[in-house]
Amino acid sequence: MSSELHLPAATAAPSPARKPRVATCSLAGCFGCHTSFLDIDERLFALAEVVEFDRSPITDIKHCGPCDIGLVEGGLCNAENVQVLREFRAHCKVLVAVGACAITGGLPAQRNPLDIGTILRDVYVERTGLAPGSRVPDDPELPLPLAHVHPIHEVVHIDHFLPGCPPSADAIWAFVTALLEGRAPPAGWGAIHYD
Ligand code: SF4
């Protein structure tokens, strides 16, 4: 797939002070969608020519600032996920749910039929082989788990959905470049990839 980017006239020659800003975040996922994003390989250099990266695996930015495009991997399994997602929504003009976990809850949502208290007791208290005195972790630094895992559109407005588990690097490239070029992002089963 070509690594050329054809930005619309308004952004074809962005001033150094105002390139489009792109951010990503991983919520309750496996980082596989981010790995797929990084698998666009040398096309990252073409992308880096025309955009600034905000929070992403390429930077060390912890909190998203004002952005043009935000890519979200993963669903919502704890209170911190909700907080990060709301911050993303507040800062990103266009928000994309990337991958099955963001769109449906995905694999983490397999716990939804079970009671979260029962899961925690089974894993940390009642499982065989635990050390004496084992208990459910309760450090205040740990984010509180939600009773159920939620897809992100249940909490904030999502502008686009990019399905797959993970979406392929080519699908992510095609999607992001279409948004940057002001085109409708591609859709269709040919672009969808599930391992
Ligand atoms: Fe991982 Fe698949 Fe979820 Fe992406 S959609 S975070 S690859 S499990």
CSV table of C-alpha atoms and ligand atoms in Angstrom, one decimal:
chain,number,residue,atom,x,y,z
A,1,MET,CA,0.0,0.0,0.0
A,2,SER,CA,1.3,3.5,-0.9
A,3,SER,CA,2.9,5.5,1.9
A,4,GLU,CA,2.1,8.8,0.1
A,5,LEU,CA,-0.2,11.2,1.9
A,6,HIS,CA,-2.3,13.6,-0.1
A,7,LEU,CA,-3.6,16.1,2.4
A,8,PRO,CA,-6.3,18.5,1.3
A,9,ALA,CA,-5.4,22.1,0.3
A,10,ALA,CA,-6.2,23.4,3.8
A,11,THR,CA,-3.6,21.1,5.4
A,12,ALA,CA,-1.3,20.1,2.4
A,13,ALA,CA,1.4,22.5,3.5
A,14,PRO,CA,0.8,22.8,7.3
A,15,SER,CA,2.8,25.4,9.0
A,16,PRO,CA,5.3,23.9,11.5
A,17,ALA,CA,3.1,25.3,14.2
A,18,ARG,CA,-0.1,23.6,13.1
A,19,LYS,CA,0.1,20.1,11.9
A,20,PRO,CA,-2.9,17.9,12.6
A,21,ARG,CA,-2.4,16.3,16.0
A,22,VAL,CA,-3.1,12.6,16.4
A,23,ALA,CA,-3.4,10.8,19.8
A,24,THR,CA,-4.0,7.1,20.8
A,25,CYS,CA,-4.8,5.4,24.0
A,26,SER,CA,-5.2,1.9,25.2
A,27,LEU,CA,-8.0,1.1,27.7
A,28,ALA,CA,-9.1,-2.5,28.5
A,29,GLY,CA,-7.4,-4.2,25.6
A,30,CYS,CA,-4.3,-6.3,24.9
A,31,PHE,CA,-2.3,-3.6,23.1
A,32,GLY,CA,-2.7,-5.6,19.9
A,33,CYS,CA,-4.4,-2.8,18.1
A,34,HIS,CA,-1.5,-0.5,19.0
A,35,THR,CA,0.9,-3.1,17.8
A,36,SER,CA,-1.0,-3.2,14.5
A,37,PHE,CA,-0.8,0.6,14.4
A,38,LEU,CA,3.0,0.4,14.8
A,39,ASP,CA,3.1,-2.3,12.1
A,40,ILE,CA,2.5,0.4,9.5
A,41,ASP,CA,6.3,0.4,9.8
A,42,GLU,CA,8.1,2.9,7.5
A,43,ARG,CA,4.8,4.6,6.7
A,44,LEU,CA,5.1,6.0,10.3
A,45,PHE,CA,7.8,8.3,8.9
A,46,ALA,CA,5.4,9.6,6.2
A,47,LEU,CA,2.8,10.1,8.9
A,48,ALA,CA,5.3,11.9,11.2
A,49,GLU,CA,6.0,14.3,8.3
A,50,VAL,CA,2.4,15.6,8.3
A,51,VAL,CA,1.1,15.1,11.8
A,52,GLU,CA,2.2,15.8,15.4
A,53,PHE,CA,1.8,12.8,17.7
A,54,ASP,CA,0.2,13.6,21.1
A,55,ARG,CA,-0.3,10.8,23.6
A,56,SER,CA,0.7,7.6,21.7
A,57,PRO,CA,3.3,4.8,21.9
A,58,ILE,CA,5.6,7.1,20.0
A,59,THR,CA,5.6,9.8,22.7
A,60,ASP,CA,5.9,10.0,26.4
A,61,ILE,CA,2.8,12.2,26.9
A,62,LYS,CA,0.6,11.0,29.7
A,63,HIS,CA,-2.5,13.3,29.2
A,64,CYS,CA,-4.0,14.1,25.8
A,65,GLY,CA,-4.0,17.7,24.7
A,66,PRO,CA,-6.2,19.3,22.0
A,67,CYS,CA,-6.1,16.9,19.0
A,68,ASP,CA,-7.6,16.4,15.6
A,69,ILE,CA,-7.9,12.6,15.6
A,70,GLY,CA,-8.0,10.3,18.6
A,71,LEU,CA,-7.7,6.5,18.2
A,72,VAL,CA,-9.0,4.4,21.1
A,73,GLU,CA,-8.2,0.8,21.7
A,74,GLY,CA,-10.0,-1.3,24.3
A,75,GLY,CA,-13.2,-1.1,26.2
A,76,LEU,CA,-14.0,0.1,29.7
A,77,CYS,CA,-13.3,-2.3,32.6
A,78,ASN,CA,-12.4,0.1,35.4
A,79,ALA,CA,-12.9,3.7,36.6
A,80,GLU,CA,-9.6,4.9,35.2
A,81,ASN,CA,-10.6,3.7,31.7
A,82,VAL,CA,-13.7,5.9,31.9
A,83,GLN,CA,-11.7,8.9,33.1
A,84,VAL,CA,-9.1,8.5,30.3
A,85,LEU,CA,-11.9,8.1,27.7
A,86,ARG,CA,-13.7,11.2,28.8
A,87,GLU,CA,-10.5,13.2,28.7
A,88,PHE,CA,-9.9,11.9,25.1
A,89,ARG,CA,-13.4,12.8,24.0
A,90,ALA,CA,-13.0,16.3,25.5
A,91,HIS,CA,-9.8,16.9,23.6
A,92,CYS,CA,-10.2,15.1,20.2
A,93,LYS,CA,-12.3,16.6,17.4
A,94,VAL,CA,-12.7,13.1,15.8
A,95,LEU,CA,-12.7,10.0,17.9
A,96,VAL,CA,-12.3,6.5,16.4
A,97,ALA,CA,-13.1,3.3,18.2
A,98,VAL,CA,-10.3,0.9,17.0
A,99,GLY,CA,-10.9,-2.9,17.3
A,100,ALA,CA,-13.4,-5.3,18.8
A,101,CYS,CA,-12.7,-4.4,22.4
A,102,ALA,CA,-13.4,-0.7,21.9
A,103,ILE,CA,-16.5,-1.5,19.7
A,104,THR,CA,-18.1,-4.3,21.7
A,105,GLY,CA,-16.1,-4.8,24.8
A,106,GLY,CA,-14.3,-7.8,23.1
A,107,LEU,CA,-12.5,-10.5,25.0
A,108,PRO,CA,-12.5,-8.6,28.4
A,109,ALA,CA,-16.3,-8.5,28.2
A,110,GLN,CA,-16.3,-12.3,28.5
A,111,ARG,CA,-16.5,-11.7,32.3
A,112,ASN,CA,-19.8,-9.9,32.0
A,113,PRO,CA,-22.0,-12.9,32.9
A,114,LEU,CA,-20.1,-13.4,36.1
A,115,ASP,CA,-20.3,-11.3,39.3
A,116,ILE,CA,-17.2,-9.2,39.7
A,117,GLY,CA,-17.0,-9.8,43.5
A,118,THR,CA,-17.1,-13.6,42.9
A,119,ILE,CA,-14.4,-13.3,40.3
A,120,LEU,CA,-12.1,-11.4,42.7
A,121,ARG,CA,-12.7,-13.8,45.6
A,122,ASP,CA,-12.1,-16.8,43.3
A,123,VAL,CA,-8.9,-15.4,41.9
A,124,TYR,CA,-7.4,-13.8,45.0
A,125,VAL,CA,-8.9,-15.6,48.0
A,126,GLU,CA,-10.3,-19.1,47.2
A,127,ARG,CA,-8.1,-20.4,44.4
A,128,THR,CA,-5.9,-23.3,45.4
A,129,GLY,CA,-2.2,-22.6,45.7
A,130,LEU,CA,-2.5,-19.1,47.1
A,131,ALA,CA,-0.2,-18.0,49.9
A,132,PRO,CA,-1.8,-17.9,53.4
A,133,GLY,CA,-3.5,-14.5,54.1
A,134,SER,CA,-4.0,-13.7,50.4
A,135,ARG,CA,-6.7,-11.1,49.8
A,136,VAL,CA,-8.3,-9.0,47.1
A,137,PRO,CA,-5.8,-6.2,46.3
A,138,ASP,CA,-7.2,-2.9,47.7
A,139,ASP,CA,-4.4,-0.4,47.2
A,140,PRO,CA,-6.0,3.0,46.7
A,141,GLU,CA,-3.8,3.4,43.6
A,142,LEU,CA,-5.6,0.6,41.9
A,143,PRO,CA,-8.5,1.7,39.7
A,144,LEU,CA,-11.9,0.4,40.8
A,145,PRO,CA,-13.2,-2.4,38.5
A,146,LEU,CA,-16.6,-1.8,36.9
A,147,ALA,CA,-19.3,-4.5,37.4
A,148,HIS,CA,-19.3,-5.0,33.7
A,149,VAL,CA,-17.0,-4.3,30.7
A,150,HIS,CA,-18.5,-1.7,28.4
A,151,PRO,CA,-17.9,-0.7,24.8
A,152,ILE,CA,-16.7,2.9,24.6
A,153,HIS,CA,-19.8,4.2,22.7
A,154,GLU,CA,-21.9,3.6,25.8
A,155,VAL,CA,-20.0,6.4,27.6
A,156,VAL,CA,-19.0,9.0,24.9
A,157,HIS,CA,-19.9,9.8,21.3
A,158,ILE,CA,-17.8,8.0,18.8
A,159,ASP,CA,-17.3,9.4,15.3
A,160,HIS,CA,-16.0,6.3,13.5
A,161,PHE,CA,-15.6,2.6,14.2
A,162,LEU,CA,-12.7,0.6,12.8
A,163,PRO,CA,-13.5,-3.1,13.4
A,164,GLY,CA,-11.1,-6.1,13.6
A,165,CYS,CA,-9.1,-7.9,16.2
A,166,PRO,CA,-6.8,-6.3,15.5
A,167,PRO,CA,-7.5,-4.2,12.4
A,168,SER,CA,-4.6,-4.8,10.1
A,169,ALA,CA,-1.9,-2.2,9.7
A,170,ASP,CA,-3.1,-1.6,6.1
A,171,ALA,CA,-6.6,-1.0,7.4
A,172,ILE,CA,-5.4,1.4,10.1
A,173,TRP,CA,-3.2,3.2,7.5
A,174,ALA,CA,-6.1,3.5,5.0
A,175,PHE,CA,-8.5,4.8,7.8
A,176,VAL,CA,-6.1,7.4,9.2
A,177,THR,CA,-4.9,8.7,5.9
A,178,ALA,CA,-8.5,9.0,4.7
A,179,LEU,CA,-9.4,11.1,7.7
A,180,LEU,CA,-6.3,13.3,7.3
A,181,GLU,CA,-7.1,13.8,3.6
A,182,GLY,CA,-10.7,14.7,4.3
A,183,ARG,CA,-12.2,11.6,2.7
A,184,ALA,CA,-14.7,9.2,4.1
A,185,PRO,CA,-12.8,6.4,5.8
A,186,PRO,CA,-13.0,3.1,3.9
A,187,ALA,CA,-15.5,0.5,5.0
A,188,GLY,CA,-16.3,-3.1,3.9
A,189,TRP,CA,-15.5,-6.6,4.9
A,190,GLY,CA,-12.3,-6.8,2.8
A,191,ALA,CA,-10.6,-4.5,5.3
A,192,ILE,CA,-11.7,-6.4,8.4
A,193,HIS,CA,-9.2,-8.8,10.1
A,194,TYR,CA,-9.7,-11.1,13.0
A,195,ASP,CA,-7.0,-13.4,14.3
B,1,SF4,FE1,-6.4,-6.9,21.5
B,1,SF4,FE2,-8.2,-7.7,19.6
B,1,SF4,FE3,-8.9,-6.1,21.7
B,1,SF4,FE4,-7.4,-5.1,19.7
B,1,SF4,S1,-9.5,-5.8,19.5
B,1,SF4,S2,-7.1,-4.8,22.0
B,1,SF4,S3,-6.1,-6.9,19.2
B,1,SF4,S4,-8.1,-8.2,21.8
